[in-house]
mmCIF file of C-alpha atoms and ligand atoms in Angstrom:
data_model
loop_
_atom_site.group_PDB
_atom_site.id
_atom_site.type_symbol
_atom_site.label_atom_id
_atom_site.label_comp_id
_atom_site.label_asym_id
_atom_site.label_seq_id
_atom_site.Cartn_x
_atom_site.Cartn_y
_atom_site.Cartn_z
ATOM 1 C CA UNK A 1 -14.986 13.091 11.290
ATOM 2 C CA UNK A 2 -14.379 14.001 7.888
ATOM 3 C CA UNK A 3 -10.667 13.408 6.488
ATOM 4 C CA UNK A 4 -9.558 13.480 3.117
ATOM 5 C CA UNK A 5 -8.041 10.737 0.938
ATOM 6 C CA UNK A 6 -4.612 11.971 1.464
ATOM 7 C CA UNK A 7 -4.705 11.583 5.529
ATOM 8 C CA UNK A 8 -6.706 8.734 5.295
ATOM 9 C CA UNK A 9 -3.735 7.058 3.367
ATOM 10 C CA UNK A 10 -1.116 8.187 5.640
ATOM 11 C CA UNK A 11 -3.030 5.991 8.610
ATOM 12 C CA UNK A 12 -2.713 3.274 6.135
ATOM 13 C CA UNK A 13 0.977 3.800 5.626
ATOM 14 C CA UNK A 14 1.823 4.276 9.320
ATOM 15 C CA UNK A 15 -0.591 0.988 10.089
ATOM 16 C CA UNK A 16 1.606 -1.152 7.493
ATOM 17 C CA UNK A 17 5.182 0.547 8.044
ATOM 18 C CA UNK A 18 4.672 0.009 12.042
ATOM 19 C CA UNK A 19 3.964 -3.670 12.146
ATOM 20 C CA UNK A 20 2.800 -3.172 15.795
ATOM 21 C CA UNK A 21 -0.127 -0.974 16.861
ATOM 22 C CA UNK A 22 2.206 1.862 19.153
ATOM 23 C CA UNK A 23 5.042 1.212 16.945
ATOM 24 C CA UNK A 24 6.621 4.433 15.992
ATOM 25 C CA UNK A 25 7.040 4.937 11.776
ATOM 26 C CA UNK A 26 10.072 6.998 10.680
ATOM 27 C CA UNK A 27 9.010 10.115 8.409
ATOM 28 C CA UNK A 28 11.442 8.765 6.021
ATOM 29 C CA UNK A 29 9.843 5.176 5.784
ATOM 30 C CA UNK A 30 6.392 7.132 5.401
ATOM 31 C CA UNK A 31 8.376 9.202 2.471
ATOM 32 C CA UNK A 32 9.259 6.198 0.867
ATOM 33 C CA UNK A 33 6.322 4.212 1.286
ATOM 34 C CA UNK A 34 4.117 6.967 -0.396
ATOM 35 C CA UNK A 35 6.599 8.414 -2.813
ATOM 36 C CA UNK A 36 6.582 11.691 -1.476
ATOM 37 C CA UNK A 37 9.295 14.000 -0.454
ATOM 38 C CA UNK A 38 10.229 14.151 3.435
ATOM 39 C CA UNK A 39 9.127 17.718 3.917
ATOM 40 C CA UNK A 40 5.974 16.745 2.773
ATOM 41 C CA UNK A 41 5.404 14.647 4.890
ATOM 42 C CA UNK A 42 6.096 16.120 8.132
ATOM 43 C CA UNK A 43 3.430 18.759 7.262
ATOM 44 C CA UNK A 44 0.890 16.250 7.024
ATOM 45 C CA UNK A 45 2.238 14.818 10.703
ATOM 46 C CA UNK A 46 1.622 17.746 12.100
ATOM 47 C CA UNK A 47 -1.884 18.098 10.980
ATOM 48 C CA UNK A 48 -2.356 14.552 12.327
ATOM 49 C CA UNK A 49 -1.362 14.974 15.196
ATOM 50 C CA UNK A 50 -3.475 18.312 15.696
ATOM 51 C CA UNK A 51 -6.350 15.903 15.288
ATOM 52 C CA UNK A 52 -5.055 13.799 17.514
ATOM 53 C CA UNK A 53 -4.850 10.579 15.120
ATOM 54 C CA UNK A 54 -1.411 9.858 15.811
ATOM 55 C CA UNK A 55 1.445 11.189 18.224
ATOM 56 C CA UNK A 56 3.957 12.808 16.547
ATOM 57 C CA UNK A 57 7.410 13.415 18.004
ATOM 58 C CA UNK A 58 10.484 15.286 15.665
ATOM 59 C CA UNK A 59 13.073 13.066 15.084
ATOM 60 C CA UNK A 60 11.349 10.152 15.817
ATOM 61 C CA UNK A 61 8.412 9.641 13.724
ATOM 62 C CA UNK A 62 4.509 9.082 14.054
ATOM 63 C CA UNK A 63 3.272 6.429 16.013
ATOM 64 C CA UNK A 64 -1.215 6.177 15.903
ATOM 65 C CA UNK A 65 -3.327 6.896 18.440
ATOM 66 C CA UNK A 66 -6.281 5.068 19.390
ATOM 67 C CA UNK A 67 -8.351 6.632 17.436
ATOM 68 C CA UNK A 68 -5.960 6.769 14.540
ATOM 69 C CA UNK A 69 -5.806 2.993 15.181
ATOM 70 C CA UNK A 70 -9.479 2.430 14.380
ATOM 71 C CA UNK A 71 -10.113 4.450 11.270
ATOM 72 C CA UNK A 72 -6.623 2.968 9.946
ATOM 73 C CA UNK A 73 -8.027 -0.313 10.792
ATOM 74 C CA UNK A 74 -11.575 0.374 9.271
ATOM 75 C CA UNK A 75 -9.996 1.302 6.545
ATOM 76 C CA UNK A 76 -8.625 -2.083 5.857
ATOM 77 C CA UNK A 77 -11.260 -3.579 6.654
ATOM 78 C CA UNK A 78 -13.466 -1.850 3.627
ATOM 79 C CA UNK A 79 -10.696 -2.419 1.308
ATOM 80 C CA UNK A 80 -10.576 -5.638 1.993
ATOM 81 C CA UNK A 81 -14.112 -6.428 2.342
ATOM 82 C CA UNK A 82 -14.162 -4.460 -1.302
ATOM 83 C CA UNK A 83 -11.520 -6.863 -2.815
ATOM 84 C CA UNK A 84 -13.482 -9.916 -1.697
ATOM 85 C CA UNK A 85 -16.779 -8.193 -3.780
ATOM 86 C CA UNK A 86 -14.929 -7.459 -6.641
ATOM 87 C CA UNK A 87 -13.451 -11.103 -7.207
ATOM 88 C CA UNK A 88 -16.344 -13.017 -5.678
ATOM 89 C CA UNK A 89 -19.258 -10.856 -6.958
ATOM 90 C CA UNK A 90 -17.846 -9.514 -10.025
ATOM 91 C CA UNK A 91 -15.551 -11.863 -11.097
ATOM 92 C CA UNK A 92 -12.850 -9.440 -11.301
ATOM 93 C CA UNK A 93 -9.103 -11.455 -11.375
ATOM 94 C CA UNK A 94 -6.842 -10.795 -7.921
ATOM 95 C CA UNK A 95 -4.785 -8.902 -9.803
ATOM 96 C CA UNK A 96 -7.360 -5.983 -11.190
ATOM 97 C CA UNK A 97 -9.404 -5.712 -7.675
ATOM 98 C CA UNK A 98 -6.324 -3.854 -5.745
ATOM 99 C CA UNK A 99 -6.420 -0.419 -7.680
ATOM 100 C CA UNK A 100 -10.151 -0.231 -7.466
ATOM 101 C CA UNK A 101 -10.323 -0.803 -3.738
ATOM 102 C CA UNK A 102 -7.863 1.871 -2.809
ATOM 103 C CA UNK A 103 -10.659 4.349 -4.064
ATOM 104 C CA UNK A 104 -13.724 2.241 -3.125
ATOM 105 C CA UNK A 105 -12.275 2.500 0.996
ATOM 106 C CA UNK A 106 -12.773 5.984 1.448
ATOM 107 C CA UNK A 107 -16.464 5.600 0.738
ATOM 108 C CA UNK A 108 -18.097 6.977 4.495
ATOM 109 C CA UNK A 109 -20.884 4.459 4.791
ATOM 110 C CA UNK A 110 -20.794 2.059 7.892
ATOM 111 C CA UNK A 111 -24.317 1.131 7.246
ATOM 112 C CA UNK A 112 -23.136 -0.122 3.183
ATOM 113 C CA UNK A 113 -19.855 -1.744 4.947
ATOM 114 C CA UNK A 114 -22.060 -3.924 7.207
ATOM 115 C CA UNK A 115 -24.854 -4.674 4.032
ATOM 116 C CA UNK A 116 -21.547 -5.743 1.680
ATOM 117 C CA UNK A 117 -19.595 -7.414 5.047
ATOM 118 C CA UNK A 118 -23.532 -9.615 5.158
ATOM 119 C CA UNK A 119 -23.721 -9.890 1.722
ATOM 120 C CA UNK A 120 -20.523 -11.489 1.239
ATOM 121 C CA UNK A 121 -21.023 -13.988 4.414
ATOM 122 C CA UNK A 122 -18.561 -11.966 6.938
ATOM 123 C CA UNK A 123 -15.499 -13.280 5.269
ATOM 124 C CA UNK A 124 -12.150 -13.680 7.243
ATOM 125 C CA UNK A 125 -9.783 -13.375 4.750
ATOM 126 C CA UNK A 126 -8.896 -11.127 1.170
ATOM 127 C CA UNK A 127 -8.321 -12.478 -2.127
ATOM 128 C CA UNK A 128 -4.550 -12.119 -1.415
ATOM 129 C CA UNK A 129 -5.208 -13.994 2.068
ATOM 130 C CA UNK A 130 -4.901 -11.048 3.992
ATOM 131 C CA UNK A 131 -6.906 -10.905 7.284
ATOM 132 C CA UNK A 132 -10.080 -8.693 7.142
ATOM 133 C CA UNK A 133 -10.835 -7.116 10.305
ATOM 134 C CA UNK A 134 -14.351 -7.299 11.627
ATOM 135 C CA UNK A 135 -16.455 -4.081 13.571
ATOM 136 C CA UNK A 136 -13.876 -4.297 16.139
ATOM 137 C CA UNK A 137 -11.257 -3.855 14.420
ATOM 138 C CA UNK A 138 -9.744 -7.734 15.735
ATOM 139 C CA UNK A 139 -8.337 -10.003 12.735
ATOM 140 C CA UNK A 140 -7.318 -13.890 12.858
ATOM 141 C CA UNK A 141 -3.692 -14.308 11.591
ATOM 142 C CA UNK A 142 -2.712 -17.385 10.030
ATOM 143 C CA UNK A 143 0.365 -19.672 9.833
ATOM 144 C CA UNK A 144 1.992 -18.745 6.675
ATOM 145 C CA UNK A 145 5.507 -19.379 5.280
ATOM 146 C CA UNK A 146 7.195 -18.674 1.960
ATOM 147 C CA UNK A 147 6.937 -21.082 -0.524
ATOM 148 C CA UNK A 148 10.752 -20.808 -1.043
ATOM 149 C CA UNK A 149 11.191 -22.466 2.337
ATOM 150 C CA UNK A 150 9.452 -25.481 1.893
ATOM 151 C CA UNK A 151 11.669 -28.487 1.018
ATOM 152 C CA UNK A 152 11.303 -30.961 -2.005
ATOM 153 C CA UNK A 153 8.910 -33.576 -1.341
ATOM 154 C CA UNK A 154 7.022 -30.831 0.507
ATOM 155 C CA UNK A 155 3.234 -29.736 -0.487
ATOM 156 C CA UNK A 156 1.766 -26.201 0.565
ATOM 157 C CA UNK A 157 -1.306 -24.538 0.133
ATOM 158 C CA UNK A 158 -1.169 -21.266 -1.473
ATOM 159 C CA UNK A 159 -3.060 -18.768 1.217
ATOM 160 C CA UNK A 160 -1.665 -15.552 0.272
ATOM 161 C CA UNK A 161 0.958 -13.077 -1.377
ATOM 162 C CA UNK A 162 3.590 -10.337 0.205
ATOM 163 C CA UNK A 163 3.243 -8.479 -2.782
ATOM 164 C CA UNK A 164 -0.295 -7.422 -4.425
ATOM 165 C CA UNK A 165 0.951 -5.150 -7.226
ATOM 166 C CA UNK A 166 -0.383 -6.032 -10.677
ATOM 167 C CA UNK A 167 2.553 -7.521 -12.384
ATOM 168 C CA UNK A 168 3.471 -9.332 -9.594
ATOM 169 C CA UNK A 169 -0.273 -11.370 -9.334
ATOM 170 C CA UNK A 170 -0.405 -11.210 -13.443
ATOM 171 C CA UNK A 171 2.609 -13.458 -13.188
ATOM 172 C CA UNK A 172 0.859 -15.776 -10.932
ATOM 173 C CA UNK A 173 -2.248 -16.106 -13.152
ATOM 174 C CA UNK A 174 -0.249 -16.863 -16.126
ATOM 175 C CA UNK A 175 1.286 -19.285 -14.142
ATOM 176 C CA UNK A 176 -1.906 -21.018 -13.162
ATOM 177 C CA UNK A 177 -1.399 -19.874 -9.601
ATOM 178 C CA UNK A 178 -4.104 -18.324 -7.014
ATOM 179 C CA UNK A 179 -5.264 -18.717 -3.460
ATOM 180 C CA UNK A 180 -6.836 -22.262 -2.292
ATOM 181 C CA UNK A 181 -4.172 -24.386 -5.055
ATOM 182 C CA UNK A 182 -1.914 -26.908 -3.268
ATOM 183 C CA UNK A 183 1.424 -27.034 -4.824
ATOM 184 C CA UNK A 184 3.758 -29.881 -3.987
ATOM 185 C CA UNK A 185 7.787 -28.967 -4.301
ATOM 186 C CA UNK A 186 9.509 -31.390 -6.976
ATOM 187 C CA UNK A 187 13.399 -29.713 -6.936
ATOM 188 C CA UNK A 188 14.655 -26.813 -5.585
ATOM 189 C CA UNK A 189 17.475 -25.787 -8.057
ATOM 190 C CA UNK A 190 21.339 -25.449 -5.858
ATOM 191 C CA UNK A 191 21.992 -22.268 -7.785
ATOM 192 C CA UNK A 192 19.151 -19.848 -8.102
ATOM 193 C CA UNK A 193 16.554 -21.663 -5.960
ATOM 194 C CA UNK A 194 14.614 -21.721 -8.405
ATOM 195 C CA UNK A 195 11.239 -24.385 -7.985
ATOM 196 C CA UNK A 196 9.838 -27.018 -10.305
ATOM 197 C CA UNK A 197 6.293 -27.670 -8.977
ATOM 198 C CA UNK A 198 3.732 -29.973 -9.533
ATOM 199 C CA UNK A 199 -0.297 -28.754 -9.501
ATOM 200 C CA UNK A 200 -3.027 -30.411 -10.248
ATOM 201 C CA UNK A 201 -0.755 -32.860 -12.382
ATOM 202 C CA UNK A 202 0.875 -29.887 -14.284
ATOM 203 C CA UNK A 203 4.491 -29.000 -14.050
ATOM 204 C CA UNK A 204 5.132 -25.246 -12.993
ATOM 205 C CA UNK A 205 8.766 -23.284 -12.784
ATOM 206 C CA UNK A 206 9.055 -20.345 -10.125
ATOM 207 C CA UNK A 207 12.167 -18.280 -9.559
ATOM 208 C CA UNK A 208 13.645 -18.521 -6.311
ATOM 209 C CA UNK A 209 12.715 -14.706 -6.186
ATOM 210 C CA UNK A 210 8.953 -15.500 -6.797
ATOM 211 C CA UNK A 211 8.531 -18.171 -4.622
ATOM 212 C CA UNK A 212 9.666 -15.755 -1.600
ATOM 213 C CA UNK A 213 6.729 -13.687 -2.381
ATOM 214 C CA UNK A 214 4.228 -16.080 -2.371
ATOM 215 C CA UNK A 215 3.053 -17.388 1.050
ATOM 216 C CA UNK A 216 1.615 -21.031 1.841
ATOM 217 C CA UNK A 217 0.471 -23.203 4.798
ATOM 218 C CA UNK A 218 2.353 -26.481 4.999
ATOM 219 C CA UNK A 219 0.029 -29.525 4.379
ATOM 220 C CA UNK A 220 0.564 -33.268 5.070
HETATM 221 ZN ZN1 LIG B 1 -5.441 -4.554 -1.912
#
């Protein structure tokens, strides 16, 4: 079936904004989350629901349908998958790969999905440690807290990021921060939270703000 970038990112939106697969997305969340105007996007429901991808009701929202479900998923799952090439492959940074895969998804080419998804040893996770779905659509989640919730004394390792904007992960680099670094919590500062963190036998300062945004599992 043949959809155009614009519907295929709506799925996207609806996928992210509903955090559960029948959960039902406000038209004003989907505004916001797209920068569109509200009007907008209720004309796009409504052709999404004439195809059936999602069920829309008035003054509730959009909620997917199955089959809604599984190109929003697959569409993840090449962006992702895309992300992975670009930084592993390429040797493009985390922070340069996220722009690049938002056009590289709509490529419609299971058979190059499944090459790339071989070629890159059917990996389970993004640069920014988000789950990659496989064919089916089924991803692994991991345990993952905040970094700001750790306690001194503490270590973490750093699997992942709530935020994958640009600035955000340019701060990180220039910090000396990516996926795979264990970080190790020296003082949390009383007033702004802010961290002072030691890695790989350097000091590092996050603001309290930062370290929210960053996401670790807790290691012994
Ligand atoms: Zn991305």
């Amino acid at each position: 079936m043949g959809l155009s970038y614009a519907e295929e990112n709506y799925l996207k939106a609806i996928l992210k904004l509903s955090g559960s697969p029948d959960g039902t997305v406000s038209t004003n969340a989907i505004a916001a989350q797209l920068d569109t105007s509200a009007a907008s996007v209720t004309d796009m429901l409504k052709k999404l629901s004439d195809k059936e991808l999602i069920t829309y009701q008035r003054y509730k929202g959009a909620s997917l349908s199955e089959e809604g479900q599984r190109v929003a998923t697959s569409l993840l799952r090449k962006h992702r998958l895309w992300e992975v090439f670009l930084v592993q492959s390429l040797g493009m940074t985390w922070d340069e790969v996220h722009e690049i895969a938002e056009e590289l998804e709509h490529i419609q080419s299971d058979r190059l999905i499944e090459r790339l998804d071989n070629f890159l040893g059917h990996p389970k996770f993004d640069p920014h440690g988000d789950p990659i779905p496989n064919k089916q659509g089924r991803y692994t989640l991991r345990a993952q807290i905040p970094l700001s919730t750790l306690v001194s004394g503490q270590s973490g390792m750093i699997i992942g990021v709530k935020e994958d904007d640009s600035p955000f992960l340019k701060h990180l680099n220039d910090k000396g921060l990516s996926i795979g670094k264990i970080v190790r919590v020296l003082t949390i500062d009383e007033y702004d939270h802010g961290l002072l963190l030691r890695m790989e036998g350097d000091d590092v300062v996050l603001s309290g703000q930062v370290a929210d945004h960053i996401l670790v599992k807790p290691v012994a």
